[in-house]
Amino acid sequence: MRRLGLTAKIMIFFALLSLAGALGLAGALRGFDEARRVDAAAFSDIRLASSASLLSSRVASAALLSRVKADAPVREVETMLERLDGAIDGVDAARAHLISALPASLIEAHPTLDARIRTFIAFQRGIVEIGQRVSARAALLEAGAEEARLNVEEIVATTSGLRDELARRAGETAARAGERAEAVRLRTVLFALLLPFGGGLVALLLLRSQLTRPLRQLMTAISQASSADRVVEVPHCGRADEIGELARVVRQLSEVRATLNTREAEADDARRLQNMRSAELARIADEFEMRLGALLGEIGRASEVLRLALQDAAVRVHQISKSTKTAAASVDGAGAEARRTSEAALRMEDVIRQINAEVRRVSVMATAATREAAGTHALVTRLAENAAQIREVVAIIEAVARQTNLLALNATIEAARAGAQGRGFAVVAAEVKTLANQASEAASRIVNRIAQVDEALSHAAEAVATIGAGVAAVEQTGTEIATMVSSHVELLGSLGETVARISDVTGTAAMAMGEIAAANLQTVGRADTGAASARELDGRITALRAEAAAFVRRLRAA
């Protein structure tokens, strides 16, 4: 329980209150249900008593109907039998309703009730059947039997006793239901009054023990921690709820305050010691400054001499560097020119190879152009001759076709004049006409062929144009060859210029090398001066080291 938070405890408390209320409500509902069941049992007993009373009254009514005077008229007896038949049905219905509704305990207590009623019903039905089959007088004789009267008395007595017993049970059940309902009502009222009072009391006690008292104790601990210089003991630090967290925070604040107080005291002591040490160090520093001043002045003068010497040496070195750079640049230029010369030679060789290749290609193209021109000329000539011959043949064919058509027409006319004798000649004329038409069609096909020949001639013209383009390409190739040759001449000229520049660069590099040698001599002299100054500076530095060592020892002793 201590590991739960305060909110969780409050929620559990209210959950328990709700559970108690739900249990009380469930008990009240269960009590009311039991009272309702008792009331239902009382109502069932009352209904059974009513059914028993109804059965008793119907049995008595049927028994009274069967008792008719012996000298009664026949009509009256018949009316009695009819009414008796209806009363018997009513008795049977009341019996069936009562027997079906009776509990097993009452049936066991009155085992002969159903048999007696059935016997009474059978006896009464027998009276009705005798009256209907035999005569009314015979029915009166049967109804006057002593056994029937005794049976009716037993039935009435049994049903009356059963009715009284059921009425008594119904009264007892109703009284018990009232008592049960009153007890449930009283318990519900008490629960409704005690639950809020008890819940409020428990809540008050829980709040006092779990919240109010711990908060007061924590407030006391906070006031002590704010005024004390030591760590204050804070209660409830072991709790896992919000009170425990607050207690641990107060504990941490107390520890922080105590730590701060301790640190402040230590800081005061440290500041006092630091002030004393600072005073001693200031005195030592002043003395050190006085002794070191003279040494530093001498070192300054020596360093000035050394600085001048080194500055002059730096200027000379700079000149040497520039000269070296100039020489390097000249050498690089010479190398570059030499590389360009080599590249020019290589390019010249490549150009010569290209010239050879171009010359060969021009030769091949010229040869091909010559062959193509010759072939084209022969093709055009042959095609022209063929076209002329074809035209002549077509003219002949057309003439023959025309003559043949005329002959076929004349033959047809002569055959028509000859009549029956010229029929064979007419057939021949038709064949000749057919041949003439075929010749005409052949002439049209030949005309198409001539068109194809014309197209071939157009192709020949295109070939001639191609030959012209090839000749133009030959001319262009010649131009390119001339250009390449001129470029070779320019390359040869630039090669000469490059060689001249190489010689100039070589001279410049020689002069730069002379300057480098002179500067080196001057650098050697300045280096000697710098070395002497450096040796003097070393002695001063040794003295400064001794003073510094003594100063360090005094600082350590302080």
PDB file of N, CA and C in Angstrom, residues 153-214:
ATOM      1  N   GLU A 153     -70.249 -35.696  -0.379  1.00  0.00           N
ATOM      2  CA  GLU A 153     -69.860 -35.120   0.890  1.00  0.00           C
ATOM      3  C   GLU A 153     -68.344 -35.182   1.087  1.00  0.00           C
ATOM      4  N   GLU A 154     -67.753 -36.327   0.685  1.00  0.00           N
ATOM      5  CA  GLU A 154     -66.302 -36.451   0.802  1.00  0.00           C
ATOM      6  C   GLU A 154     -65.581 -35.411  -0.087  1.00  0.00           C
ATOM      7  N   ILE A 155     -66.102 -35.259  -1.283  1.00  0.00           N
ATOM      8  CA  ILE A 155     -65.465 -34.295  -2.208  1.00  0.00           C
ATOM      9  C   ILE A 155     -65.570 -32.884  -1.665  1.00  0.00           C
ATOM     10  N   VAL A 156     -66.757 -32.531  -1.160  1.00  0.00           N
ATOM     11  CA  VAL A 156     -66.950 -31.169  -0.633  1.00  0.00           C
ATOM     12  C   VAL A 156     -66.064 -30.950   0.595  1.00  0.00           C
ATOM     13  N   ALA A 157     -66.011 -31.981   1.451  1.00  0.00           N
ATOM     14  CA  ALA A 157     -65.187 -31.844   2.645  1.00  0.00           C
ATOM     15  C   ALA A 157     -63.702 -31.706   2.271  1.00  0.00           C
ATOM     16  N   THR A 158     -63.247 -32.525   1.304  1.00  0.00           N
ATOM     17  CA  THR A 158     -61.832 -32.467   0.884  1.00  0.00           C
ATOM     18  C   THR A 158     -61.493 -31.130   0.260  1.00  0.00           C
ATOM     19  N   THR A 159     -62.325 -30.671  -0.681  1.00  0.00           N
ATOM     20  CA  THR A 159     -62.064 -29.388  -1.338  1.00  0.00           C
ATOM     21  C   THR A 159     -62.141 -28.231  -0.360  1.00  0.00           C
ATOM     22  N   SER A 160     -63.069 -28.323   0.609  1.00  0.00           N
ATOM     23  CA  SER A 160     -63.171 -27.247   1.602  1.00  0.00           C
ATOM     24  C   SER A 160     -61.916 -27.203   2.466  1.00  0.00           C
ATOM     25  N   GLY A 161     -61.472 -28.405   2.900  1.00  0.00           N
ATOM     26  CA  GLY A 161     -60.231 -28.442   3.675  1.00  0.00           C
ATOM     27  C   GLY A 161     -59.031 -27.941   2.871  1.00  0.00           C
ATOM     28  N   LEU A 162     -58.972 -28.338   1.596  1.00  0.00           N
ATOM     29  CA  LEU A 162     -57.897 -27.863   0.736  1.00  0.00           C
ATOM     30  C   LEU A 162     -57.955 -26.350   0.572  1.00  0.00           C
ATOM     31  N   ARG A 163     -59.171 -25.824   0.425  1.00  0.00           N
ATOM     32  CA  ARG A 163     -59.321 -24.364   0.268  1.00  0.00           C
ATOM     33  C   ARG A 163     -58.867 -23.653   1.532  1.00  0.00           C
ATOM     34  N   ASP A 164     -59.250 -24.188   2.686  1.00  0.00           N
ATOM     35  CA  ASP A 164     -58.832 -23.542   3.934  1.00  0.00           C
ATOM     36  C   ASP A 164     -57.310 -23.590   4.103  1.00  0.00           C
ATOM     37  N   GLU A 165     -56.723 -24.740   3.751  1.00  0.00           N
ATOM     38  CA  GLU A 165     -55.261 -24.869   3.877  1.00  0.00           C
ATOM     39  C   GLU A 165     -54.527 -23.904   2.949  1.00  0.00           C
ATOM     40  N   LEU A 166     -55.037 -23.805   1.702  1.00  0.00           N
ATOM     41  CA  LEU A 166     -54.403 -22.881   0.758  1.00  0.00           C
ATOM     42  C   LEU A 166     -54.560 -21.438   1.199  1.00  0.00           C
ATOM     43  N   ALA A 167     -55.750 -21.120   1.758  1.00  0.00           N
ATOM     44  CA  ALA A 167     -55.945 -19.755   2.248  1.00  0.00           C
ATOM     45  C   ALA A 167     -55.006 -19.446   3.404  1.00  0.00           C
ATOM     46  N   ARG A 168     -54.816 -20.446   4.299  1.00  0.00           N
ATOM     47  CA  ARG A 168     -53.891 -20.232   5.408  1.00  0.00           C
ATOM     48  C   ARG A 168     -52.469 -20.045   4.903  1.00  0.00           C
ATOM     49  N   ARG A 169     -52.056 -20.873   3.963  1.00  0.00           N
ATOM     50  CA  ARG A 169     -50.707 -20.742   3.395  1.00  0.00           C
ATOM     51  C   ARG A 169     -50.529 -19.397   2.703  1.00  0.00           C
ATOM     52  N   ALA A 170     -51.599 -18.967   2.013  1.00  0.00           N
ATOM     53  CA  ALA A 170     -51.503 -17.670   1.333  1.00  0.00           C
ATOM     54  C   ALA A 170     -51.344 -16.556   2.337  1.00  0.00           C
ATOM     55  N   GLY A 171     -52.061 -16.648   3.461  1.00  0.00           N
ATOM     56  CA  GLY A 171     -51.921 -15.611   4.491  1.00  0.00           C
ATOM     57  C   GLY A 171     -50.536 -15.605   5.094  1.00  0.00           C
ATOM     58  N   GLU A 172     -50.011 -16.828   5.402  1.00  0.00           N
ATOM     59  CA  GLU A 172     -48.658 -16.901   5.973  1.00  0.00           C
ATOM     60  C   GLU A 172     -47.614 -16.367   4.989  1.00  0.00           C
ATOM     61  N   THR A 173     -47.780 -16.732   3.716  1.00  0.00           N
ATOM     62  CA  THR A 173     -46.819 -16.274   2.702  1.00  0.00           C
ATOM     63  C   THR A 173     -46.861 -14.763   2.547  1.00  0.00           C
ATOM     64  N   ALA A 174     -48.070 -14.201   2.556  1.00  0.00           N
ATOM     65  CA  ALA A 174     -48.195 -12.749   2.435  1.00  0.00           C
ATOM     66  C   ALA A 174     -47.551 -12.055   3.632  1.00  0.00           C
ATOM     67  N   ALA A 175     -47.755 -12.622   4.837  1.00  0.00           N
ATOM     68  CA  ALA A 175     -47.148 -12.025   6.029  1.00  0.00           C
ATOM     69  C   ALA A 175     -45.620 -12.102   5.936  1.00  0.00           C
ATOM     70  N   ARG A 176     -45.116 -13.253   5.480  1.00  0.00           N
ATOM     71  CA  ARG A 176     -43.665 -13.390   5.353  1.00  0.00           C
ATOM     72  C   ARG A 176     -43.102 -12.440   4.300  1.00  0.00           C
ATOM     73  N   ALA A 177     -43.855 -12.257   3.197  1.00  0.00           N
ATOM     74  CA  ALA A 177     -43.406 -11.307   2.168  1.00  0.00           C
ATOM     75  C   ALA A 177     -43.363  -9.893   2.716  1.00  0.00           C
ATOM     76  N   GLY A 178     -44.360  -9.529   3.526  1.00  0.00           N
ATOM     77  CA  GLY A 178     -44.347  -8.190   4.130  1.00  0.00           C
ATOM     78  C   GLY A 178     -43.162  -8.003   5.059  1.00  0.00           C
ATOM     79  N   GLU A 179     -42.913  -9.048   5.886  1.00  0.00           N
ATOM     80  CA  GLU A 179     -41.772  -8.961   6.782  1.00  0.00           C
ATOM     81  C   GLU A 179     -40.459  -8.841   6.000  1.00  0.00           C
ATOM     82  N   ARG A 180     -40.357  -9.624   4.921  1.00  0.00           N
ATOM     83  CA  ARG A 180     -39.131  -9.583   4.115  1.00  0.00           C
ATOM     84  C   ARG A 180     -38.944  -8.213   3.481  1.00  0.00           C
ATOM     85  N   ALA A 181     -40.028  -7.670   2.958  1.00  0.00           N
ATOM     86  CA  ALA A 181     -39.948  -6.346   2.328  1.00  0.00           C
ATOM     87  C   ALA A 181     -39.593  -5.288   3.364  1.00  0.00           C
ATOM     88  N   GLU A 182     -40.141  -5.393   4.569  1.00  0.00           N
ATOM     89  CA  GLU A 182     -39.828  -4.416   5.613  1.00  0.00           C
ATOM     90  C   GLU A 182     -38.359  -4.514   6.018  1.00  0.00           C
ATOM     91  N   ALA A 183     -37.855  -5.778   6.117  1.00  0.00           N
ATOM     92  CA  ALA A 183     -36.447  -5.955   6.494  1.00  0.00           C
ATOM     93  C   ALA A 183     -35.521  -5.384   5.413  1.00  0.00           C
ATOM     94  N   VAL A 184     -35.869  -5.631   4.148  1.00  0.00           N
ATOM     95  CA  VAL A 184     -35.053  -5.102   3.049  1.00  0.00           C
ATOM     96  C   VAL A 184     -35.088  -3.586   3.047  1.00  0.00           C
ATOM     97  N   ARG A 185     -36.255  -3.013   3.290  1.00  0.00           N
ATOM     98  CA  ARG A 185     -36.378  -1.554   3.311  1.00  0.00           C
ATOM     99  C   ARG A 185     -35.541  -0.968   4.444  1.00  0.00           C
ATOM    100  N   LEU A 186     -35.633  -1.613   5.658  1.00  0.00           N
ATOM    101  CA  LEU A 186     -34.856  -1.121   6.784  1.00  0.00           C
ATOM    102  C   LEU A 186     -33.351  -1.235   6.519  1.00  0.00           C
ATOM    103  N   ARG A 187     -32.924  -2.332   5.930  1.00  0.00           N
ATOM    104  CA  ARG A 187     -31.499  -2.519   5.641  1.00  0.00           C
ATOM    105  C   ARG A 187     -31.012  -1.522   4.586  1.00  0.00           C
ATOM    106  N   THR A 188     -31.870  -1.265   3.598  1.00  0.00           N
ATOM    107  CA  THR A 188     -31.487  -0.299   2.562  1.00  0.00           C
ATOM    108  C   THR A 188     -31.337   1.097   3.145  1.00  0.00           C
ATOM    109  N   VAL A 189     -32.276   1.467   4.025  1.00  0.00           N
ATOM    110  CA  VAL A 189     -32.207   2.792   4.637  1.00  0.00           C
ATOM    111  C   VAL A 189     -30.953   2.916   5.500  1.00  0.00           C
ATOM    112  N   LEU A 190     -30.689   1.871   6.303  1.00  0.00           N
ATOM    113  CA  LEU A 190     -29.488   1.907   7.142  1.00  0.00           C
ATOM    114  C   LEU A 190     -28.217   1.978   6.293  1.00  0.00           C
ATOM    115  N   PHE A 191     -28.174   1.207   5.204  1.00  0.00           N
ATOM    116  CA  PHE A 191     -26.993   1.219   4.336  1.00  0.00           C
ATOM    117  C   PHE A 191     -26.822   2.588   3.675  1.00  0.00           C
ATOM    118  N   ALA A 192     -27.959   3.181   3.243  1.00  0.00           N
ATOM    119  CA  ALA A 192     -27.893   4.501   2.607  1.00  0.00           C
ATOM    120  C   ALA A 192     -27.431   5.564   3.591  1.00  0.00           C
ATOM    121  N   LEU A 193     -27.756   5.389   4.901  1.00  0.00           N
ATOM    122  CA  LEU A 193     -27.315   6.373   5.890  1.00  0.00           C
ATOM    123  C   LEU A 193     -25.882   6.126   6.349  1.00  0.00           C
ATOM    124  N   LEU A 194     -25.528   4.847   6.512  1.00  0.00           N
ATOM    125  CA  LEU A 194     -24.212   4.535   7.066  1.00  0.00           C
ATOM    126  C   LEU A 194     -23.093   4.627   6.041  1.00  0.00           C
ATOM    127  N   LEU A 195     -23.399   4.346   4.766  1.00  0.00           N
ATOM    128  CA  LEU A 195     -22.344   4.354   3.758  1.00  0.00           C
ATOM    129  C   LEU A 195     -21.713   5.744   3.580  1.00  0.00           C
ATOM    130  N   PRO A 196     -22.497   6.822   3.390  1.00  0.00           N
ATOM    131  CA  PRO A 196     -21.841   8.143   3.283  1.00  0.00           C
ATOM    132  C   PRO A 196     -21.109   8.533   4.570  1.00  0.00           C
ATOM    133  N   PHE A 197     -21.752   8.236   5.736  1.00  0.00           N
ATOM    134  CA  PHE A 197     -21.119   8.610   6.993  1.00  0.00           C
ATOM    135  C   PHE A 197     -19.804   7.846   7.192  1.00  0.00           C
ATOM    136  N   GLY A 198     -19.883   6.525   6.976  1.00  0.00           N
ATOM    137  CA  GLY A 198     -18.670   5.711   7.134  1.00  0.00           C
ATOM    138  C   GLY A 198     -17.610   6.082   6.109  1.00  0.00           C
ATOM    139  N   GLY A 199     -18.050   6.305   4.821  1.00  0.00           N
ATOM    140  CA  GLY A 199     -17.087   6.691   3.790  1.00  0.00           C
ATOM    141  C   GLY A 199     -16.428   8.019   4.112  1.00  0.00           C
ATOM    142  N   GLY A 200     -17.244   8.999   4.588  1.00  0.00           N
ATOM    143  CA  GLY A 200     -16.658  10.288   4.942  1.00  0.00           C
ATOM    144  C   GLY A 200     -15.696  10.169   6.112  1.00  0.00           C
ATOM    145  N   LEU A 201     -16.039   9.342   7.093  1.00  0.00           N
ATOM    146  CA  LEU A 201     -15.153   9.157   8.239  1.00  0.00           C
ATOM    147  C   LEU A 201     -13.842   8.504   7.821  1.00  0.00           C
ATOM    148  N   VAL A 202     -13.955   7.456   6.995  1.00  0.00           N
ATOM    149  CA  VAL A 202     -12.732   6.782   6.529  1.00  0.00           C
ATOM    150  C   VAL A 202     -11.895   7.725   5.673  1.00  0.00           C
ATOM    151  N   ALA A 203     -12.573   8.524   4.813  1.00  0.00           N
ATOM    152  CA  ALA A 203     -11.833   9.480   3.988  1.00  0.00           C
ATOM    153  C   ALA A 203     -11.122  10.503   4.856  1.00  0.00           C
ATOM    154  N   LEU A 204     -11.807  10.973   5.902  1.00  0.00           N
ATOM    155  CA  LEU A 204     -11.183  11.928   6.810  1.00  0.00           C
ATOM    156  C   LEU A 204      -9.951  11.325   7.484  1.00  0.00           C
ATOM    157  N   LEU A 205     -10.099  10.093   7.948  1.00  0.00           N
ATOM    158  CA  LEU A 205      -8.970   9.452   8.610  1.00  0.00           C
ATOM    159  C   LEU A 205      -7.805   9.227   7.640  1.00  0.00           C
ATOM    160  N   LEU A 206      -8.158   8.784   6.415  1.00  0.00           N
ATOM    161  CA  LEU A 206      -7.105   8.553   5.429  1.00  0.00           C
ATOM    162  C   LEU A 206      -6.395   9.854   5.054  1.00  0.00           C
ATOM    163  N   LEU A 207      -7.168  10.915   4.815  1.00  0.00           N
ATOM    164  CA  LEU A 207      -6.556  12.195   4.475  1.00  0.00           C
ATOM    165  C   LEU A 207      -5.685  12.722   5.616  1.00  0.00           C
ATOM    166  N   ARG A 208      -6.148  12.482   6.838  1.00  0.00           N
ATOM    167  CA  ARG A 208      -5.368  12.966   7.969  1.00  0.00           C
ATOM    168  C   ARG A 208      -4.063  12.189   8.116  1.00  0.00           C
ATOM    169  N   SER A 209      -4.149  10.866   7.920  1.00  0.00           N
ATOM    170  CA  SER A 209      -2.951  10.043   8.121  1.00  0.00           C
ATOM    171  C   SER A 209      -2.027  10.045   6.911  1.00  0.00           C
ATOM    172  N   GLN A 210      -2.613  10.169   5.710  1.00  0.00           N
ATOM    173  CA  GLN A 210      -1.821  10.051   4.491  1.00  0.00           C
ATOM    174  C   GLN A 210      -1.443  11.387   3.872  1.00  0.00           C
ATOM    175  N   LEU A 211      -2.153  12.463   4.213  1.00  0.00           N
ATOM    176  CA  LEU A 211      -1.894  13.729   3.538  1.00  0.00           C
ATOM    177  C   LEU A 211      -1.642  14.878   4.517  1.00  0.00           C
ATOM    178  N   THR A 212      -2.609  15.125   5.443  1.00  0.00           N
ATOM    179  CA  THR A 212      -2.508  16.320   6.299  1.00  0.00           C
ATOM    180  C   THR A 212      -1.315  16.237   7.240  1.00  0.00           C
ATOM    181  N   ARG A 213      -1.215  15.145   7.982  1.00  0.00           N
ATOM    182  CA  ARG A 213      -0.115  15.010   8.940  1.00  0.00           C
ATOM    183  C   ARG A 213       1.250  14.982   8.240  1.00  0.00           C
ATOM    184  N   PRO A 214       1.418  14.174   7.146  1.00  0.00           N
ATOM    185  CA  PRO A 214       2.724  14.230   6.465  1.00  0.00           C
ATOM    186  C   PRO A 214       3.067  15.617   5.926  1.00  0.00           C
TER     187      PRO A 214
END
